[in-house]
mmCIF file of C-alpha atoms in Angstrom:
data_model
loop_
_atom_site.group_PDB
_atom_site.id
_atom_site.type_symbol
_atom_site.label_atom_id
_atom_site.label_comp_id
_atom_site.label_asym_id
_atom_site.label_seq_id
_atom_site.Cartn_x
_atom_site.Cartn_y
_atom_site.Cartn_z
ATOM 1 C CA MET G 169 162.122 67.011 145.376
ATOM 2 C CA THR G 170 161.959 64.190 148.130
ATOM 3 C CA PRO G 171 162.988 65.208 151.815
ATOM 4 C CA PHE G 172 165.768 63.094 151.304
ATOM 5 C CA GLU G 173 166.966 64.562 148.036
ATOM 6 C CA MET G 174 166.342 67.913 150.251
ATOM 7 C CA HIS G 175 168.777 66.656 152.892
ATOM 8 C CA ASN G 176 171.174 65.752 151.020
ATOM 9 C CA GLN G 177 171.787 69.333 149.644
ATOM 10 C CA THR G 178 173.397 72.121 150.448
ATOM 11 C CA ASP G 179 172.097 75.134 152.275
ATOM 12 C CA VAL G 180 172.253 78.395 150.418
ATOM 13 C CA THR G 181 174.082 80.718 152.593
ATOM 14 C CA GLU G 182 174.771 83.118 149.953
ATOM 15 C CA PHE G 183 173.761 84.080 146.803
ATOM 16 C CA ILE G 184 175.139 85.650 143.226
ATOM 17 C CA PHE G 185 173.779 88.109 141.507
ATOM 18 C CA LEU G 186 173.825 87.951 137.497
ATOM 19 C CA GLY G 187 172.443 91.563 137.063
ATOM 20 C CA PHE G 188 175.213 93.364 134.604
ATOM 21 C CA SER G 189 177.103 90.055 133.864
ATOM 22 C CA ASN G 190 176.415 89.733 130.025
ATOM 23 C CA HIS G 191 178.322 92.946 129.916
ATOM 24 C CA PRO G 192 181.674 92.623 131.767
ATOM 25 C CA ASN G 193 183.979 95.147 129.727
ATOM 26 C CA LEU G 194 181.157 97.332 131.340
ATOM 27 C CA GLN G 195 181.561 97.463 134.597
ATOM 28 C CA GLY G 196 183.524 100.822 135.275
ATOM 29 C CA LEU G 197 180.812 102.695 133.179
ATOM 30 C CA PHE G 198 178.023 101.130 134.740
ATOM 31 C CA PHE G 199 179.631 102.343 138.585
ATOM 32 C CA LEU G 200 179.656 105.848 137.242
ATOM 33 C CA VAL G 201 176.446 106.102 136.004
ATOM 34 C CA PHE G 202 174.885 104.537 139.174
ATOM 35 C CA LEU G 203 177.231 106.448 141.285
ATOM 36 C CA VAL G 204 175.926 109.783 139.880
ATOM 37 C CA ILE G 205 172.078 109.111 140.058
ATOM 38 C CA TYR G 206 172.481 107.930 143.238
ATOM 39 C CA LEU G 207 174.300 110.800 144.148
ATOM 40 C CA THR G 208 171.836 112.860 142.580
ATOM 41 C CA THR G 209 168.594 111.345 144.129
ATOM 42 C CA LEU G 210 170.430 111.753 147.856
ATOM 43 C CA LEU G 211 171.274 115.403 147.144
ATOM 44 C CA GLY G 212 167.764 116.284 145.395
ATOM 45 C CA ASN G 213 165.440 114.163 148.717
ATOM 46 C CA THR G 214 168.266 116.610 150.855
ATOM 47 C CA LEU G 215 168.072 119.502 149.587
ATOM 48 C CA ILE G 216 164.021 119.178 149.486
ATOM 49 C CA ILE G 217 163.495 117.931 152.921
ATOM 50 C CA MET G 218 165.935 121.015 154.204
ATOM 51 C CA ALA G 219 164.010 123.601 151.905
ATOM 52 C CA ILE G 220 160.753 122.384 153.862
ATOM 53 C CA ARG G 221 162.015 122.766 157.162
ATOM 54 C CA ILE G 222 163.249 125.939 157.137
ATOM 55 C CA SER G 223 160.959 127.532 154.989
ATOM 56 C CA PRO G 224 157.959 129.004 156.771
ATOM 57 C CA ALA G 225 155.500 129.324 153.465
ATOM 58 C CA LEU G 226 156.126 125.216 152.897
ATOM 59 C CA GLN G 227 154.618 124.048 156.030
ATOM 60 C CA THR G 228 151.306 123.102 155.216
ATOM 61 C CA PRO G 229 150.090 119.404 154.727
ATOM 62 C CA MET G 230 151.096 119.019 151.359
ATOM 63 C CA TYR G 231 154.882 119.383 152.038
ATOM 64 C CA TYR G 232 155.059 117.797 154.889
ATOM 65 C CA PHE G 233 153.605 114.425 153.210
ATOM 66 C CA LEU G 234 156.516 115.781 150.056
ATOM 67 C CA SER G 235 158.938 115.846 152.548
ATOM 68 C CA ASN G 236 158.111 112.355 153.915
ATOM 69 C CA LEU G 237 158.196 110.829 150.339
ATOM 70 C CA SER G 238 161.784 112.422 149.697
ATOM 71 C CA PHE G 239 162.767 110.261 152.924
ATOM 72 C CA LEU G 240 161.462 107.145 152.075
ATOM 73 C CA ASP G 241 163.290 107.832 148.513
ATOM 74 C CA ILE G 242 166.322 108.483 150.391
ATOM 75 C CA CYS G 243 165.581 104.394 151.861
ATOM 76 C CA TYR G 244 164.440 103.164 148.662
ATOM 77 C CA THR G 245 167.421 103.830 147.015
ATOM 78 C CA SER G 246 169.753 102.947 149.521
ATOM 79 C CA THR G 247 168.626 99.632 150.075
ATOM 80 C CA SER G 248 170.214 98.199 146.532
ATOM 81 C CA ILE G 249 172.146 100.949 145.128
ATOM 82 C CA PRO G 250 175.198 100.593 147.554
ATOM 83 C CA VAL G 251 175.398 96.454 147.279
ATOM 84 C CA MET G 252 175.300 96.905 143.454
ATOM 85 C CA LEU G 253 177.606 99.878 143.244
ATOM 86 C CA VAL G 254 180.198 97.478 145.498
ATOM 87 C CA ASN G 255 179.809 94.504 143.400
ATOM 88 C CA PHE G 256 180.961 96.333 140.789
ATOM 89 C CA PHE G 257 184.272 95.362 141.856
ATOM 90 C CA ARG G 258 183.770 91.994 142.471
ATOM 91 C CA GLU G 259 184.650 89.250 139.827
ATOM 92 C CA LYS G 260 181.720 87.230 141.982
ATOM 93 C CA LYS G 261 178.866 89.566 142.824
ATOM 94 C CA THR G 262 177.569 88.072 146.127
ATOM 95 C CA ILE G 263 175.300 88.885 149.074
ATOM 96 C CA SER G 264 175.003 86.687 152.223
ATOM 97 C CA TYR G 265 171.357 85.237 152.948
ATOM 98 C CA GLU G 266 170.806 87.744 155.624
ATOM 99 C CA GLY G 267 171.906 90.381 153.951
ATOM 100 C CA CYS G 268 169.079 89.175 150.798
ATOM 101 C CA LEU G 269 166.556 88.679 153.970
ATOM 102 C CA SER G 270 167.605 92.201 154.946
ATOM 103 C CA GLN G 271 167.246 93.955 151.592
ATOM 104 C CA ILE G 272 163.711 92.571 150.785
ATOM 105 C CA PHE G 273 162.666 93.711 154.148
ATOM 106 C CA PHE G 274 163.453 97.517 153.678
ATOM 107 C CA LEU G 275 162.545 96.994 149.608
ATOM 108 C CA VAL G 276 159.215 95.920 149.841
ATOM 109 C CA THR G 277 158.589 97.756 153.059
ATOM 110 C CA CYS G 278 159.888 100.722 150.922
ATOM 111 C CA ALA G 279 157.686 100.659 147.985
ATOM 112 C CA GLY G 280 154.480 99.180 149.859
ATOM 113 C CA THR G 281 154.135 102.523 152.163
ATOM 114 C CA GLU G 282 155.041 105.189 149.036
ATOM 115 C CA GLY G 283 152.544 103.535 147.506
ATOM 116 C CA VAL G 284 150.343 103.980 150.364
ATOM 117 C CA LEU G 285 151.841 107.666 150.916
ATOM 118 C CA LEU G 286 151.153 108.391 146.873
ATOM 119 C CA ALA G 287 147.375 107.586 148.132
ATOM 120 C CA ALA G 288 147.291 109.921 151.197
ATOM 121 C CA MET G 289 148.762 112.433 149.607
ATOM 122 C CA ALA G 290 146.185 112.252 146.669
ATOM 123 C CA TYR G 291 143.285 112.615 149.735
ATOM 124 C CA ASP G 292 144.992 115.799 150.877
ATOM 125 C CA ARG G 293 144.865 117.680 146.929
ATOM 126 C CA TYR G 294 141.322 115.919 146.902
ATOM 127 C CA ALA G 295 140.960 117.772 150.437
ATOM 128 C CA ALA G 296 142.054 121.085 149.289
ATOM 129 C CA ILE G 297 140.501 121.323 145.940
ATOM 130 C CA CYS G 298 136.689 119.578 146.904
ATOM 131 C CA HIS G 299 136.509 121.101 150.518
ATOM 132 C CA PRO G 300 138.423 124.000 150.842
ATOM 133 C CA LEU G 301 136.181 125.394 153.763
ATOM 134 C CA GLN G 302 136.482 122.092 155.839
ATOM 135 C CA TYR G 303 140.553 121.582 154.663
ATOM 136 C CA PRO G 304 142.067 122.994 157.795
ATOM 137 C CA ILE G 305 139.750 120.088 159.547
ATOM 138 C CA LEU G 306 139.990 117.510 156.892
ATOM 139 C CA MET G 307 143.810 117.609 156.932
ATOM 140 C CA SER G 308 144.964 118.938 161.122
ATOM 141 C CA ARG G 309 148.430 118.010 161.896
ATOM 142 C CA LYS G 310 147.334 115.039 163.970
ATOM 143 C CA VAL G 311 145.245 113.716 160.956
ATOM 144 C CA CYS G 312 148.938 114.265 158.701
ATOM 145 C CA VAL G 313 150.880 112.512 161.080
ATOM 146 C CA TYR G 314 148.272 109.559 160.970
ATOM 147 C CA LEU G 315 148.183 109.116 157.987
ATOM 148 C CA VAL G 316 152.007 108.959 157.413
ATOM 149 C CA THR G 317 152.451 106.429 160.534
ATOM 150 C CA GLY G 318 149.718 104.995 159.201
ATOM 151 C CA SER G 319 151.515 104.219 155.532
ATOM 152 C CA TRP G 320 154.819 103.046 157.696
ATOM 153 C CA LEU G 321 152.972 100.912 159.152
ATOM 154 C CA CYS G 322 150.902 99.364 155.644
ATOM 155 C CA GLY G 323 154.434 98.917 154.357
ATOM 156 C CA MET G 324 155.918 97.181 157.356
ATOM 157 C CA VAL G 325 153.486 95.055 158.437
ATOM 158 C CA ASN G 326 153.297 93.927 154.297
ATOM 159 C CA SER G 327 157.153 93.735 154.540
ATOM 160 C CA LEU G 328 157.475 91.424 157.331
ATOM 161 C CA THR G 329 154.924 89.199 156.330
ATOM 162 C CA HIS G 330 157.095 87.907 153.579
ATOM 163 C CA THR G 331 159.774 88.382 155.179
ATOM 164 C CA VAL G 332 158.948 85.874 157.797
ATOM 165 C CA LEU G 333 157.545 83.286 154.607
ATOM 166 C CA ALA G 334 160.598 84.007 152.892
ATOM 167 C CA ALA G 335 162.921 82.635 155.684
ATOM 168 C CA THR G 336 160.581 79.647 156.343
ATOM 169 C CA LEU G 337 161.780 78.498 152.521
ATOM 170 C CA THR G 338 164.263 75.918 151.860
ATOM 171 C CA LEU G 339 166.198 76.863 149.514
ATOM 172 C CA CYS G 340 169.160 73.739 148.441
ATOM 173 C CA GLY G 341 170.571 75.756 145.154
ATOM 174 C CA PRO G 342 171.260 76.875 142.541
ATOM 175 C CA ASN G 343 172.135 80.289 144.359
ATOM 176 C CA GLN G 344 172.287 82.576 141.427
ATOM 177 C CA ILE G 345 169.909 85.516 141.098
ATOM 178 C CA SER G 346 169.332 86.870 137.834
ATOM 179 C CA HIS G 347 168.998 90.255 138.905
ATOM 180 C CA PHE G 348 170.933 93.025 140.901
ATOM 181 C CA LEU G 349 168.852 92.658 143.995
ATOM 182 C CA CYS G 350 166.918 90.763 146.057
ATOM 183 C CA ASP G 351 162.885 89.997 145.654
ATOM 184 C CA ILE G 352 160.330 87.959 146.739
ATOM 185 C CA PRO G 353 159.759 86.403 143.495
ATOM 186 C CA LEU G 354 163.058 85.537 142.292
ATOM 187 C CA LEU G 355 163.935 84.256 145.882
ATOM 188 C CA LEU G 356 160.157 81.696 145.278
ATOM 189 C CA LYS G 357 161.822 80.409 141.689
ATOM 190 C CA LEU G 358 164.628 79.269 143.559
ATOM 191 C CA SER G 359 163.179 77.588 146.476
ATOM 192 C CA CYS G 360 163.127 73.761 146.400
ATOM 193 C CA SER G 361 159.868 73.909 149.340
ATOM 194 C CA ASP G 362 156.448 74.237 148.839
ATOM 195 C CA THR G 363 155.316 78.140 147.694
ATOM 196 C CA SER G 364 151.972 77.826 147.670
ATOM 197 C CA ILE G 365 151.554 80.247 150.850
ATOM 198 C CA ASN G 366 154.194 82.249 149.457
ATOM 199 C CA GLU G 367 152.592 83.001 146.534
ATOM 200 C CA SER G 368 148.642 83.259 147.665
ATOM 201 C CA VAL G 369 150.544 86.401 150.154
ATOM 202 C CA LEU G 370 152.074 87.798 147.419
ATOM 203 C CA HIS G 371 148.767 87.942 145.489
ATOM 204 C CA ALA G 372 146.997 88.948 148.585
ATOM 205 C CA ALA G 373 149.196 91.479 148.987
ATOM 206 C CA SER G 374 149.257 92.664 145.114
ATOM 207 C CA ALA G 375 145.430 93.358 145.545
ATOM 208 C CA THR G 376 145.512 94.754 148.707
ATOM 209 C CA ILE G 377 148.584 97.413 149.555
ATOM 210 C CA GLY G 378 149.285 97.027 145.125
ATOM 211 C CA LEU G 379 146.136 98.072 143.426
ATOM 212 C CA THR G 380 143.745 99.816 146.567
ATOM 213 C CA PRO G 381 146.004 102.998 146.730
ATOM 214 C CA CYS G 382 146.084 102.721 142.777
ATOM 215 C CA LEU G 383 142.206 102.726 143.064
ATOM 216 C CA PHE G 384 142.267 105.513 145.740
ATOM 217 C CA THR G 385 144.710 108.201 143.938
ATOM 218 C CA ALA G 386 142.344 107.220 140.546
ATOM 219 C CA VAL G 387 139.413 107.275 142.012
ATOM 220 C CA SER G 388 140.401 110.760 143.633
ATOM 221 C CA TYR G 389 142.186 112.299 140.840
ATOM 222 C CA ILE G 390 138.834 111.822 138.906
ATOM 223 C CA LEU G 391 137.123 113.926 141.777
ATOM 224 C CA ILE G 392 139.550 116.543 141.712
ATOM 225 C CA ILE G 393 139.696 117.298 137.635
ATOM 226 C CA SER G 394 135.829 117.031 137.729
ATOM 227 C CA ALA G 395 135.811 119.573 140.376
ATOM 228 C CA ILE G 396 138.745 121.665 138.783
ATOM 229 C CA LEU G 397 136.612 121.906 135.253
ATOM 230 C CA ARG G 398 133.467 123.345 137.237
ATOM 231 C CA ILE G 399 135.698 126.418 138.193
ATOM 232 C CA PRO G 400 134.398 129.384 135.931
ATOM 233 C CA SER G 401 137.643 131.438 135.479
ATOM 234 C CA ALA G 402 140.398 129.570 133.203
ATOM 235 C CA GLN G 403 142.647 131.074 135.510
ATOM 236 C CA GLY G 404 141.484 129.325 138.906
ATOM 237 C CA ARG G 405 141.233 126.714 137.129
ATOM 238 C CA SER G 406 145.227 126.855 135.937
ATOM 239 C CA LYS G 407 145.556 127.547 139.836
ATOM 240 C CA ALA G 408 144.125 124.375 140.936
ATOM 241 C CA PHE G 409 145.605 122.207 138.470
ATOM 242 C CA SER G 410 149.177 123.649 139.246
ATOM 243 C CA THR G 411 148.545 122.530 142.890
ATOM 244 C CA CYS G 412 148.546 118.751 142.132
ATOM 245 C CA ALA G 413 150.146 118.493 139.152
ATOM 246 C CA SER G 414 153.678 117.946 140.544
ATOM 247 C CA HIS G 415 151.937 115.381 142.843
ATOM 248 C CA LEU G 416 149.947 113.811 139.524
ATOM 249 C CA SER G 417 153.249 113.302 137.490
ATOM 250 C CA VAL G 418 154.931 111.337 141.047
ATOM 251 C CA VAL G 419 152.039 109.207 141.028
ATOM 252 C CA VAL G 420 151.860 108.609 137.235
ATOM 253 C CA VAL G 421 155.651 107.237 137.258
ATOM 254 C CA PHE G 422 155.336 105.451 140.216
ATOM 255 C CA PHE G 423 152.257 103.224 139.729
ATOM 256 C CA GLY G 424 153.687 103.214 135.706
ATOM 257 C CA MET G 425 156.629 101.827 136.132
ATOM 258 C CA SER G 426 155.645 99.620 139.516
ATOM 259 C CA ASN G 427 152.970 97.585 137.277
ATOM 260 C CA PHE G 428 155.342 97.879 134.035
ATOM 261 C CA ASN G 429 157.956 96.452 136.631
ATOM 262 C CA TYR G 430 155.705 93.605 138.274
ATOM 263 C CA ASP G 431 152.762 92.881 136.201
ATOM 264 C CA ARG G 432 153.894 93.056 132.770
ATOM 265 C CA PRO G 433 153.574 90.025 130.064
ATOM 266 C CA ASP G 434 155.906 87.294 130.715
ATOM 267 C CA VAL G 435 156.503 86.390 126.916
ATOM 268 C CA GLY G 436 160.348 85.037 126.815
ATOM 269 C CA TYR G 437 162.908 86.078 129.053
ATOM 270 C CA ASN G 438 165.738 88.933 128.435
ATOM 271 C CA LEU G 439 168.507 89.601 131.107
ATOM 272 C CA ASP G 440 169.072 92.883 129.713
ATOM 273 C CA ILE G 441 165.452 94.130 128.985
ATOM 274 C CA ASP G 442 164.779 93.049 133.475
ATOM 275 C CA ILE G 443 167.521 94.936 134.549
ATOM 276 C CA LEU G 444 166.123 97.938 132.327
ATOM 277 C CA ILE G 445 162.932 97.883 133.715
ATOM 278 C CA SER G 446 164.005 96.872 137.500
ATOM 279 C CA VAL G 447 166.302 100.189 137.352
ATOM 280 C CA LEU G 448 163.494 102.131 136.407
ATOM 281 C CA PHE G 449 161.533 101.344 138.730
ATOM 282 C CA CYS G 450 163.697 100.937 141.485
ATOM 283 C CA VAL G 451 167.039 103.532 140.984
ATOM 284 C CA VAL G 452 165.382 105.810 138.646
ATOM 285 C CA THR G 453 161.921 107.146 140.130
ATOM 286 C CA PRO G 454 163.690 107.742 143.147
ATOM 287 C CA MET G 455 165.390 110.298 141.642
ATOM 288 C CA LEU G 456 162.526 112.199 139.587
ATOM 289 C CA ASN G 457 160.688 112.407 142.684
ATOM 290 C CA PRO G 458 162.576 115.617 143.438
ATOM 291 C CA ILE G 459 163.508 116.828 140.245
ATOM 292 C CA ILE G 460 159.796 116.713 139.293
ATOM 293 C CA TYR G 461 158.715 118.199 142.353
ATOM 294 C CA SER G 462 161.218 121.157 141.454
ATOM 295 C CA LEU G 463 160.240 121.946 138.214
ATOM 296 C CA ARG G 464 156.800 122.148 138.320
ATOM 297 C CA ASN G 465 155.989 123.534 141.671
ATOM 298 C CA LYS G 466 157.120 127.271 142.347
ATOM 299 C CA GLU G 467 157.261 127.401 146.028
ATOM 300 C CA VAL G 468 159.321 124.553 145.768
ATOM 301 C CA LYS G 469 161.922 126.315 143.427
ATOM 302 C CA GLY G 470 162.178 129.183 145.167
ATOM 303 C CA ALA G 471 163.104 127.918 148.384
ATOM 304 C CA LEU G 472 165.283 125.633 147.280
ATOM 305 C CA ALA G 473 166.987 129.200 145.602
ATOM 306 C CA ARG G 474 166.902 130.870 148.301
ATOM 307 C CA GLN G 475 168.965 128.088 150.650
ATOM 308 C CA LEU G 476 171.141 127.846 148.007
ATOM 309 C CA ARG G 477 171.700 131.747 148.288
ATOM 310 C CA PHE G 478 171.966 131.115 151.743
ATOM 311 C CA SER G 479 174.224 128.156 151.571
ATOM 312 C CA GLY G 480 176.852 130.367 149.158
ATOM 313 C CA LYS G 481 177.188 133.666 151.082
ATOM 314 C CA ALA G 482 177.824 130.775 154.322
ATOM 315 C CA SER G 483 180.167 129.722 152.650
ATOM 316 C CA ALA G 484 181.577 132.540 151.157
#
């Protein structure tokens, strides 16, 4: 497109989401399904945060990280689902240009932070199982705060970089996004200006804040499993593995869904399949995390049960 043609185009001030547009008669059902998912996510993660705050047995680094993960999942799901729920009642499902950039910033921040935080949690499990005598020093309160703060800083710096670069794009139309949320690759497709810098930064970020935490977590669990297999008693092996089973399950779900969402083969295009994959990653995964921890972790289950009994007595 020539500069003259770009000048004559109308600047984009809002975007129209095409997600779920293939099923106009199911908007009410979609609203109910996603409302239940959203409320379940909020309730599950809030209960875990409260249980960790009030239970003395859960005042350990592992549960400190878990409470931050639950808070992160609440932020993550609240960035996309409320807008989606409102749009189910609109004939034209729109979001403003500023709202789109804001959604990109918070989504990328939460996704990047969660990947780094899961890597920090893997390091915590590695220190606990492979270096138990040094664990109080390796995972002191100060170290835990640094790791959580560093996770958020990594996510925010990465997201701010992408958002600022996205704001420099020239968007001349069309303004239709084949999705239910804003994301950087979707915005690049709508740009009528050079996107080479954005794409280069996106690839660099995928290799650093995307791939590096995944590899770090994988190496940590190779060392953890190797250490567990050297434990002589079966009971000892079972107890050691149970301390990291919940986190390992969350790691597999998050990185598996993330890889499937962003790195799946581009063979043809189907809006319904694309939406389903993104729903699994952006909507279902934050709901699964508290369910996994509450089902597989006896201490969390016990704390939640005590909290629910206390709430029942208080209401009575």
